[in-house]
Short mmCIF file of C-alpha atoms in Angstrom, two decimals:
data_model
loop_
_atom_site.label_atom_id
_atom_site.label_comp_id
_atom_site.label_asym_id
_atom_site.label_seq_id
_atom_site.Cartn_x
_atom_site.Cartn_y
_atom_site.Cartn_z
CA MET A 1 -12.58 -33.36 -11.31
CA PRO A 2 -9.44 -34.47 -13.15
CA PHE A 3 -7.63 -31.83 -15.14
CA ASN A 4 -9.57 -29.09 -13.41
CA GLY A 5 -6.97 -26.38 -13.67
CA GLU A 6 -9.02 -23.21 -13.40
CA LYS A 7 -7.53 -20.51 -11.23
CA GLN A 8 -9.15 -17.74 -9.29
CA CYS A 9 -8.34 -14.14 -10.13
CA VAL A 10 -9.54 -10.58 -9.63
CA GLY A 11 -7.76 -8.79 -12.46
CA GLU A 12 -4.69 -8.44 -10.24
CA ASP A 13 -2.50 -11.03 -8.61
CA GLN A 14 -4.23 -12.65 -5.67
CA PRO A 15 -2.91 -14.98 -2.98
CA SER A 16 -3.36 -18.69 -3.18
CA ASP A 17 -6.11 -20.71 -1.55
CA SER A 18 -3.77 -21.71 1.26
CA ASP A 19 -3.02 -18.06 1.90
CA SER A 20 -6.73 -17.27 1.92
CA SER A 21 -7.35 -19.99 4.49
CA ARG A 22 -4.58 -18.64 6.69
CA PHE A 23 -6.12 -15.19 6.36
CA SER A 24 -9.50 -16.59 7.43
CA GLU A 25 -7.87 -18.18 10.47
CA SER A 26 -6.19 -14.90 11.32
CA MET A 27 -9.48 -13.02 11.05
CA ALA A 28 -11.17 -15.59 13.25
CA SER A 29 -8.62 -14.95 15.94
CA LEU A 30 -9.23 -11.23 15.58
CA SER A 31 -12.94 -11.71 16.19
CA ASP A 32 -12.25 -13.62 19.40
CA SER A 33 -9.92 -11.04 20.86
CA GLU A 34 -9.31 -7.61 19.42
CA CYS A 35 -5.71 -7.12 18.36
CA SER A 36 -3.74 -4.92 20.71
CA ARG A 37 -2.15 -1.88 19.13
CA LYS A 38 1.58 -2.25 18.73
CA SER A 39 4.19 0.34 17.96
CA PHE A 40 5.87 0.19 14.57
CA THR A 41 9.24 0.91 16.08
CA SER A 42 11.12 -2.34 15.79
CA ASP A 43 13.90 -2.99 18.25
CA SER A 44 15.63 -5.33 15.86
CA SER A 45 15.44 -2.72 13.10
CA SER A 46 16.93 0.04 15.20
CA LYS A 47 19.67 -2.19 16.53
CA SER A 48 20.70 -3.47 13.13
CA SER A 49 20.89 0.05 11.70
CA SER A 50 22.67 1.61 14.68
CA PRO A 51 26.31 2.53 13.91
CA ALA A 52 27.29 1.93 17.53
CA SER A 53 26.25 -1.71 17.40
CA THR A 54 29.17 -4.16 17.37
CA SER A 55 27.09 -7.25 16.61
CA PRO A 56 26.99 -8.54 13.02
CA PRO A 57 23.85 -7.81 10.95
CA ARG A 58 21.05 -10.28 11.36
CA VAL A 59 20.75 -12.78 8.52
CA VAL A 60 17.22 -13.19 7.22
CA THR A 61 16.47 -16.79 6.31
CA PHE A 62 14.43 -17.92 3.33
CA ASP A 63 11.65 -19.17 5.61
CA GLU A 64 11.38 -15.74 7.24
CA VAL A 65 11.14 -14.07 3.85
CA MET A 66 8.40 -16.48 2.77
CA ALA A 67 6.54 -15.92 6.05
CA ALA A 68 6.67 -12.17 5.46
CA ALA A 69 5.41 -12.67 1.91
CA ARG A 70 2.49 -14.73 3.19
CA ASN A 71 1.62 -12.03 5.71
CA LEU A 72 1.73 -9.41 2.96
CA SER A 73 -0.47 -11.54 0.68
CA ASN A 74 -3.04 -12.05 3.42
CA MET A 75 -3.03 -8.35 4.25
CA THR A 76 -3.40 -7.38 0.59
CA LEU A 77 -6.42 -9.64 0.23
CA ALA A 78 -7.97 -8.34 3.46
CA HIS A 79 -7.42 -4.72 2.43
CA GLU A 80 -8.93 -5.23 -1.02
CA ILE A 81 -12.02 -6.92 0.41
CA ALA A 82 -12.53 -4.11 2.93
CA VAL A 83 -12.09 -1.09 0.65
CA ASN A 84 -13.42 -2.45 -2.66
CA GLU A 85 -17.13 -3.21 -2.43
CA ASN A 86 -17.07 -4.69 -5.95
CA PHE A 87 -14.28 -7.13 -5.15
CA GLN A 88 -15.04 -10.72 -6.07
CA LEU A 89 -13.17 -13.78 -7.23
CA LYS A 90 -13.56 -14.97 -10.79
CA GLN A 91 -12.37 -17.95 -12.75
CA ASP A 92 -9.30 -17.24 -14.82
CA ALA A 93 -10.31 -17.64 -18.46
CA LEU A 94 -7.39 -18.52 -20.70
CA PRO A 95 -7.01 -16.43 -23.88
CA GLU A 96 -8.69 -17.95 -26.90
CA ASN A 97 -6.42 -19.73 -29.39
CA SER A 98 -3.53 -19.62 -26.92
CA LEU A 99 -1.32 -22.66 -26.47
CA ALA A 100 -2.46 -23.15 -22.87
CA SER A 101 -6.10 -22.97 -23.93
CA ARG A 102 -5.64 -25.52 -26.72
CA VAL A 103 -3.71 -27.91 -24.48
CA LYS A 104 -6.36 -27.65 -21.78
CA HIS A 105 -9.14 -28.33 -24.30
CA ILE A 106 -7.32 -31.34 -25.76
CA VAL A 107 -6.59 -32.87 -22.35
CA HIS A 108 -10.15 -32.34 -21.10
CA GLN A 109 -11.62 -33.73 -24.29
CA ALA A 110 -9.37 -36.79 -24.09
CA PHE A 111 -10.54 -37.51 -20.55
CA TRP A 112 -14.23 -37.31 -21.45
CA ASP A 113 -13.69 -39.36 -24.61
CA VAL A 114 -12.13 -42.12 -22.50
CA LEU A 115 -15.10 -41.99 -20.12
CA GLN A 116 -17.49 -42.18 -23.08
CA SER A 117 -15.75 -45.25 -24.48
CA GLU A 118 -15.77 -46.98 -21.09
CA LEU A 119 -19.50 -46.43 -20.57
CA ASN A 120 -20.26 -47.61 -24.13
CA ALA A 121 -18.17 -50.77 -23.77
CA GLU A 122 -19.67 -54.24 -23.37
CA PRO A 123 -19.84 -54.74 -20.47
CA PRO A 124 -19.58 -51.08 -19.36
CA GLU A 125 -16.68 -50.00 -17.17
CA TYR A 126 -17.91 -47.77 -14.34
CA GLU A 127 -14.77 -47.20 -12.25
CA HIS A 128 -13.96 -43.72 -13.60
CA ALA A 129 -17.61 -42.68 -13.37
CA ILE A 130 -17.73 -43.85 -9.74
CA LYS A 131 -14.66 -41.78 -8.92
CA LEU A 132 -16.36 -38.75 -10.45
CA PHE A 133 -19.43 -39.28 -8.27
CA GLU A 134 -17.15 -39.60 -5.25
CA GLU A 135 -15.63 -36.22 -6.05
CA ILE A 136 -19.08 -34.74 -6.66
CA ARG A 137 -20.18 -36.00 -3.26
CA GLU A 138 -17.30 -34.25 -1.51
CA ILE A 139 -18.04 -30.99 -3.31
CA LEU A 140 -21.72 -31.13 -2.38
CA LEU A 141 -20.85 -31.83 1.26
CA SER A 142 -18.55 -28.79 1.30
CA PHE A 143 -21.56 -26.57 0.51
CA LEU A 144 -23.52 -27.71 3.57
CA THR A 145 -23.68 -25.77 6.81
CA PRO A 146 -22.77 -27.53 10.08
CA GLY A 147 -26.46 -27.94 10.86
CA GLY A 148 -27.37 -29.69 7.61
CA ASN A 149 -27.02 -33.20 9.02
CA ARG A 150 -30.16 -34.58 7.38
CA LEU A 151 -29.12 -33.61 3.87
CA ARG A 152 -25.55 -34.66 4.61
CA ASN A 153 -26.66 -38.16 5.58
CA GLN A 154 -28.88 -38.40 2.52
CA ILE A 155 -26.07 -37.43 0.14
CA CYS A 156 -23.67 -39.89 1.78
CA GLU A 157 -26.29 -42.63 1.54
CA VAL A 158 -27.22 -42.11 -2.11
CA LEU A 159 -23.65 -41.47 -3.29
CA ASP A 160 -22.10 -44.31 -1.29
CA THR A 161 -19.29 -45.37 -3.62
CA ASP A 162 -18.94 -48.81 -2.02
CA LEU A 163 -22.61 -49.52 -2.68
CA ILE A 164 -22.34 -48.14 -6.23
CA ARG A 165 -19.38 -50.44 -6.94
CA GLN A 166 -21.36 -53.45 -5.73
CA GLN A 167 -24.24 -52.45 -8.01
CA ALA A 168 -21.79 -52.02 -10.91
CA GLU A 169 -20.43 -55.53 -10.38
CA HIS A 170 -23.95 -56.87 -10.85
CA SER A 171 -24.78 -54.47 -13.72
CA ALA A 172 -27.46 -52.84 -11.58
CA VAL A 173 -26.06 -49.32 -11.29
CA ASP A 174 -28.17 -46.43 -12.61
CA ILE A 175 -25.70 -43.72 -13.63
CA GLN A 176 -28.41 -41.50 -15.09
CA GLY A 177 -30.45 -41.77 -11.90
CA LEU A 178 -27.44 -40.78 -9.80
CA ALA A 179 -26.80 -37.80 -12.08
CA ASN A 180 -30.44 -36.70 -11.77
CA TYR A 181 -30.17 -36.89 -7.97
CA VAL A 182 -27.01 -34.77 -8.03
CA ILE A 183 -28.74 -32.18 -10.23
CA SER A 184 -31.70 -32.00 -7.84
CA ILE A 185 -29.37 -31.42 -4.87
CA MET A 186 -27.47 -28.76 -6.82
CA GLY A 187 -30.78 -27.01 -7.50
CA LYS A 188 -31.40 -26.80 -3.75
CA LEU A 189 -27.93 -25.51 -2.90
CA CYS A 190 -27.17 -23.14 -5.77
CA ALA A 191 -27.78 -19.40 -5.94
CA PRO A 192 -30.77 -18.16 -8.00
CA VAL A 193 -28.37 -17.00 -10.71
CA ARG A 194 -27.58 -20.67 -11.46
CA ASP A 195 -31.20 -21.73 -12.03
CA ASP A 196 -30.81 -21.52 -15.81
CA ASP A 197 -27.73 -23.76 -15.66
CA ILE A 198 -29.67 -26.32 -13.61
CA ARG A 199 -32.49 -26.32 -16.18
CA GLU A 200 -29.97 -26.93 -18.97
CA LEU A 201 -28.54 -29.84 -17.01
CA LYS A 202 -31.97 -31.40 -16.63
CA ALA A 203 -32.57 -31.05 -20.38
CA THR A 204 -29.31 -32.81 -21.34
CA ASN A 205 -29.63 -36.51 -22.18
CA ASP A 206 -26.03 -37.57 -22.88
CA ILE A 207 -24.68 -38.87 -19.56
CA VAL A 208 -21.06 -37.89 -20.31
CA GLU A 209 -22.09 -34.35 -21.22
CA VAL A 210 -24.24 -34.23 -18.08
CA LEU A 211 -21.26 -35.16 -15.89
CA ARG A 212 -19.09 -32.65 -17.70
CA GLN A 213 -21.58 -29.83 -17.18
CA ILE A 214 -22.16 -30.86 -13.56
CA PHE A 215 -18.51 -30.18 -12.79
CA HIS A 216 -18.68 -26.88 -14.65
CA VAL A 217 -21.71 -25.72 -12.65
CA LEU A 218 -20.14 -26.96 -9.41
CA ASP A 219 -17.11 -24.79 -10.12
CA LEU A 220 -19.42 -21.81 -10.57
CA MET A 221 -21.23 -22.67 -7.34
CA LYS A 222 -17.92 -22.83 -5.47
CA MET A 223 -17.08 -19.36 -6.74
CA ASP A 224 -20.53 -18.12 -5.70
CA MET A 225 -19.98 -19.53 -2.22
CA VAL A 226 -16.58 -17.84 -1.90
CA ASN A 227 -17.96 -14.48 -3.04
CA PHE A 228 -20.90 -14.82 -0.64
CA THR A 229 -18.44 -15.47 2.18
CA ILE A 230 -16.47 -12.38 1.16
CA ARG A 231 -19.60 -10.21 1.23
CA SER A 232 -20.53 -11.59 4.64
CA LEU A 233 -17.03 -11.02 5.97
CA ARG A 234 -16.64 -7.45 4.68
CA PRO A 235 -18.49 -5.54 7.50
CA HIS A 236 -16.55 -7.40 10.19
CA LEU A 237 -13.29 -6.93 8.29
CA GLN A 238 -13.86 -3.19 7.89
CA ARG A 239 -14.15 -2.85 11.67
CA GLN A 240 -11.00 -4.87 12.31
CA LEU A 241 -8.88 -3.76 9.34
CA VAL A 242 -6.74 -1.12 11.08
CA ASP A 243 -5.73 -3.40 13.94
CA TYR A 244 -5.29 -6.34 11.56
CA GLU A 245 -2.95 -4.44 9.22
CA ARG A 246 -1.00 -2.98 12.14
CA THR A 247 -0.50 -6.45 13.56
CA LYS A 248 0.56 -7.88 10.19
CA PHE A 249 3.04 -5.07 9.57
CA GLN A 250 4.52 -5.67 13.01
CA GLU A 251 4.94 -9.37 12.16
CA ILE A 252 6.59 -8.46 8.86
CA LEU A 253 8.95 -6.06 10.64
CA GLU A 254 9.96 -8.72 13.14
CA GLU A 255 10.78 -11.15 10.32
CA THR A 256 12.37 -8.63 7.92
CA PRO A 257 13.57 -5.45 9.70
CA SER A 258 14.08 -3.61 6.39
CA ALA A 259 10.50 -4.17 5.26
CA LEU A 260 9.53 -0.49 5.62
CA ASP A 261 12.58 1.20 4.09
CA GLN A 262 10.54 2.81 1.32
CA THR A 263 8.02 4.17 3.81
CA THR A 264 10.79 5.55 6.02
CA GLY A 265 12.45 7.24 3.04
CA TRP A 266 9.11 8.68 1.90
CA ILE A 267 8.48 10.32 5.29
CA LYS A 268 12.09 11.55 5.63
CA GLU A 269 11.87 13.15 2.19
CA SER A 270 8.71 14.97 3.24
CA VAL A 271 10.32 16.16 6.49
CA ASN A 272 13.40 17.47 4.66
CA GLU A 273 11.23 19.24 2.12
CA LEU A 274 9.22 21.00 4.83
CA LEU A 275 12.37 21.95 6.74
CA SER A 276 13.85 23.42 3.57
CA LEU A 277 10.71 25.47 2.95
CA SER A 278 10.68 26.68 6.55
CA GLU A 279 14.32 27.80 6.38
CA THR A 280 13.67 29.59 3.09
CA ALA A 281 10.71 31.41 4.60
CA LEU A 282 12.83 32.87 7.43
CA THR A 283 13.48 36.59 7.02
CA PRO A 284 17.10 37.75 6.76
CA GLY A 285 18.58 38.59 10.13
CA ALA A 286 16.06 36.53 12.07
CA GLU A 287 17.35 34.28 14.78
CA ASN A 288 18.01 30.85 13.36
CA SER A 289 19.20 29.11 16.48
CA SER A 290 16.60 26.34 16.47
CA LYS A 291 15.11 24.31 13.68
CA PRO A 292 11.45 24.97 12.91
CA SER A 293 9.08 22.51 14.55
CA LEU A 294 6.97 20.29 12.33
CA SER A 295 3.79 18.61 13.44
CA PRO A 296 3.16 14.96 12.48
CA THR A 297 -0.06 16.02 10.76
CA LEU A 298 1.78 18.53 8.57
CA VAL A 299 4.38 15.94 7.61
CA LEU A 300 1.74 13.32 6.84
CA ASN A 301 -0.36 15.73 4.75
CA ASN A 302 2.68 16.78 2.73
CA SER A 303 3.66 13.14 2.24
CA TYR A 304 0.26 12.27 0.81
CA LEU A 305 0.29 15.33 -1.45
CA LYS A 306 3.59 14.11 -2.89
CA LEU A 307 1.81 10.93 -4.00
CA LEU A 308 -0.25 12.98 -6.47
CA GLN A 309 2.97 13.74 -8.37
CA TRP A 310 4.56 10.33 -7.89
CA ASP A 311 6.67 8.89 -10.71
CA TYR A 312 5.46 5.28 -10.67
CA GLN A 313 7.99 4.18 -13.29
CA LYS A 314 11.06 5.34 -11.36
CA LYS A 315 10.02 5.14 -7.71
CA GLU A 316 8.39 2.42 -5.70
CA LEU A 317 5.42 3.22 -3.52
CA PRO A 318 5.82 3.11 0.27
CA GLU A 319 5.18 -0.38 1.58
CA THR A 320 2.22 0.77 3.67
CA LEU A 321 0.47 2.00 0.50
CA MET A 322 1.26 -0.90 -1.84
CA THR A 323 -2.27 -2.26 -1.51
CA ASP A 324 -3.69 1.04 -2.80
CA GLY A 325 -1.19 1.49 -5.62
CA ALA A 326 -3.70 1.16 -8.46
CA ARG A 327 -6.14 3.57 -6.83
CA LEU A 328 -3.42 6.15 -6.15
CA GLN A 329 -2.18 5.92 -9.72
CA GLU A 330 -5.73 6.45 -10.98
CA LEU A 331 -6.01 9.61 -8.85
CA THR A 332 -2.72 10.88 -10.27
CA GLU A 333 -3.89 10.29 -13.83
CA LYS A 334 -7.18 12.05 -13.11
CA LEU A 335 -5.32 15.03 -11.66
CA ASN A 336 -3.11 15.28 -14.75
CA GLN A 337 -6.19 15.21 -16.95
CA LEU A 338 -7.80 18.02 -14.93
CA LYS A 339 -4.61 20.09 -15.23
CA ILE A 340 -4.70 19.86 -19.01
CA ILE A 341 -8.41 20.74 -19.13
CA ALA A 342 -7.83 23.75 -16.85
CA CYS A 343 -4.89 24.93 -18.99
CA LEU A 344 -6.94 24.53 -22.16
CA SER A 345 -9.83 26.56 -20.71
CA LEU A 346 -7.47 29.27 -19.48
CA ILE A 347 -5.64 29.57 -22.80
CA THR A 348 -8.93 29.68 -24.71
CA ASN A 349 -10.30 32.48 -22.51
CA ASN A 350 -7.07 34.48 -22.75
CA MET A 351 -6.75 34.15 -26.51
CA VAL A 352 -10.34 34.64 -27.61
CA GLY A 353 -12.02 36.07 -24.53
CA ALA A 354 -13.97 38.70 -26.44
CA LEU A 355 -15.35 36.17 -28.91
CA THR A 356 -16.69 33.95 -26.14
CA GLU A 357 -18.97 36.59 -24.69
CA GLY A 358 -22.58 35.52 -24.96
CA LEU A 359 -21.61 31.84 -25.05
CA PRO A 360 -22.33 30.74 -21.47
CA GLU A 361 -22.16 27.04 -22.29
CA LEU A 362 -18.78 27.22 -23.99
CA ALA A 363 -16.75 26.44 -20.87
CA ASN A 364 -18.89 23.48 -19.81
CA ARG A 365 -18.99 21.96 -23.27
CA LEU A 366 -15.28 22.51 -23.76
CA LYS A 367 -14.55 20.69 -20.49
CA ARG A 368 -16.86 17.83 -21.43
CA ILE A 369 -15.30 17.39 -24.88
CA SER A 370 -11.76 17.64 -23.51
CA ALA A 371 -12.45 15.01 -20.86
CA VAL A 372 -13.65 12.56 -23.51
CA LEU A 373 -10.72 13.17 -25.86
CA LEU A 374 -8.19 12.94 -23.03
CA GLU A 375 -9.58 9.67 -21.71
CA GLY A 376 -6.76 7.17 -21.35
CA MET A 377 -4.10 9.84 -21.81
CA ASN A 378 -1.68 7.97 -19.51
CA LYS A 379 -1.87 4.71 -21.44
CA GLU A 380 0.97 3.63 -23.71
CA GLU A 381 -1.20 3.57 -26.82
CA MET A 382 -2.34 7.16 -26.22
CA HIS A 383 -0.68 9.64 -28.61
CA LEU A 384 -0.86 13.35 -29.39
CA SER A 385 -3.56 13.02 -32.03
CA CYS A 386 -6.06 14.42 -29.53
CA CYS A 387 -4.33 17.85 -29.61
CA PRO A 388 -5.44 18.76 -33.16
CA LEU A 389 -8.90 17.46 -32.29
CA LEU A 390 -9.07 19.75 -29.28
CA ARG A 391 -8.01 22.71 -31.41
CA LYS A 392 -10.65 21.91 -34.03
CA HIS A 393 -13.37 21.66 -31.42
CA VAL A 394 -12.38 24.96 -29.83
CA ASN A 395 -12.64 26.63 -33.24
CA TYR A 396 -15.95 24.88 -33.89
CA LEU A 397 -17.44 26.02 -30.58
CA ILE A 398 -16.30 29.61 -31.02
CA LYS A 399 -17.68 29.83 -34.55
CA SER A 400 -21.01 28.53 -33.30
CA GLN A 401 -22.84 31.69 -32.36
CA ASN A 402 -25.52 29.78 -30.50
CA ILE A 403 -24.34 26.70 -28.65
CA LYS A 404 -27.82 25.57 -27.67
CA SER A 405 -29.02 25.49 -31.27
CA GLN A 406 -26.08 23.44 -32.47
CA LYS A 407 -27.12 19.84 -33.03
CA GLU A 408 -25.09 16.97 -34.36
CA PRO A 409 -26.09 15.59 -37.75
CA GLU A 410 -28.48 12.67 -37.62
CA TRP A 411 -25.91 10.30 -39.09
CA LEU A 412 -23.68 10.96 -36.07
CA GLN A 413 -26.46 9.81 -33.74
CA HIS A 414 -26.07 6.21 -34.94
CA PRO A 415 -25.51 3.90 -31.92
CA GLU A 416 -22.43 2.35 -33.54
CA PHE A 417 -20.49 5.59 -32.96
CA SER A 418 -18.97 6.11 -29.53
CA GLU A 419 -18.96 9.55 -27.94
CA ARG A 420 -15.31 10.01 -28.81
CA GLU A 421 -15.87 8.95 -32.44
CA ARG A 422 -18.74 11.43 -32.81
CA PHE A 423 -16.48 14.25 -31.60
CA THR A 424 -13.76 13.15 -34.03
CA LEU A 425 -16.09 12.94 -37.04
CA ALA A 426 -17.76 16.24 -36.22
CA ALA A 427 -14.39 17.96 -36.31
#
């Protein structure tokens, strides 16, 4: 459809359609023959970083950088599909009243207004309408499975643009009839969730509006088909993900030897930290002839623990964990929230321990209230206003001699109040 500029998104940046197709081809090759496990030690990397090497450093071309970026995009998409069961593609909705949204609306409306004027002319001009049916035909054919030859032949026969042009020349073309046929085929191919859209199409009488809505529903059907393919691919991808990512990282290393510098630095930092702790733990006078041995498991565990205290604003994540950056940051924020709740509970018990005797539900309710008030504590708009609220609620709970009998006023039970607002008003 002309001016069809919708993009696909998942809340985060996703690779392009061409990248997705390359990823599908890569996964197809994985299903034919399982990827052999390759070592991450790159000869080119070690040679380029070796001080004894007399050869000049290897120059990375722009094409190699772009190839590495494509590999990373494909791997990011594959990883997200495998680990996120709720992952799906959605159409990118432009913000309301934005310049891009207004321009898009004006351009789309201009196109359909031109089509309306052509169909209402005497004699009618059908060329643009025929081109739309040609595009509709190609979209419908893309939904068919390789075995749907009967329906494929029927669609090609009914939506034969050469035949439609001949009918238009003799004023014998039935645009409404062609639209009704397209709607009936869409009803057979669409998911059950689109049944209401199909019924609305059948109830629409204006031919221009029908064509406009047909393209809208076809876009939704294409997204449904992509998401269905993702769900079907996920079990296979989960089995192949480790080998697939290992292979992709090896390809990236071959094209850009410095692609894992952050990961190397992250592991070295963990090793140095453990060595420092081991040397500190040695008793005075003990033999210190050999460095303490560190197991790979110990180094890896310490490296992952460091991620829970990672400063995401000052340090970049290791390249091997970039695809899980949002999830790791969420874990860090949750840990910080739990630290504050634990400190609050400890301070409360130390300060007023005697007053809390006989209040068995105090700790649980205090944790629940604190969790609600501290929600979003890592966001920029979060401020310290929750601290006085926490203090007020601690005082309120302590003064309540019977927690179980304490009930919120009826006016606070109104559904318009959120849980956080009820806590705030009760204070």
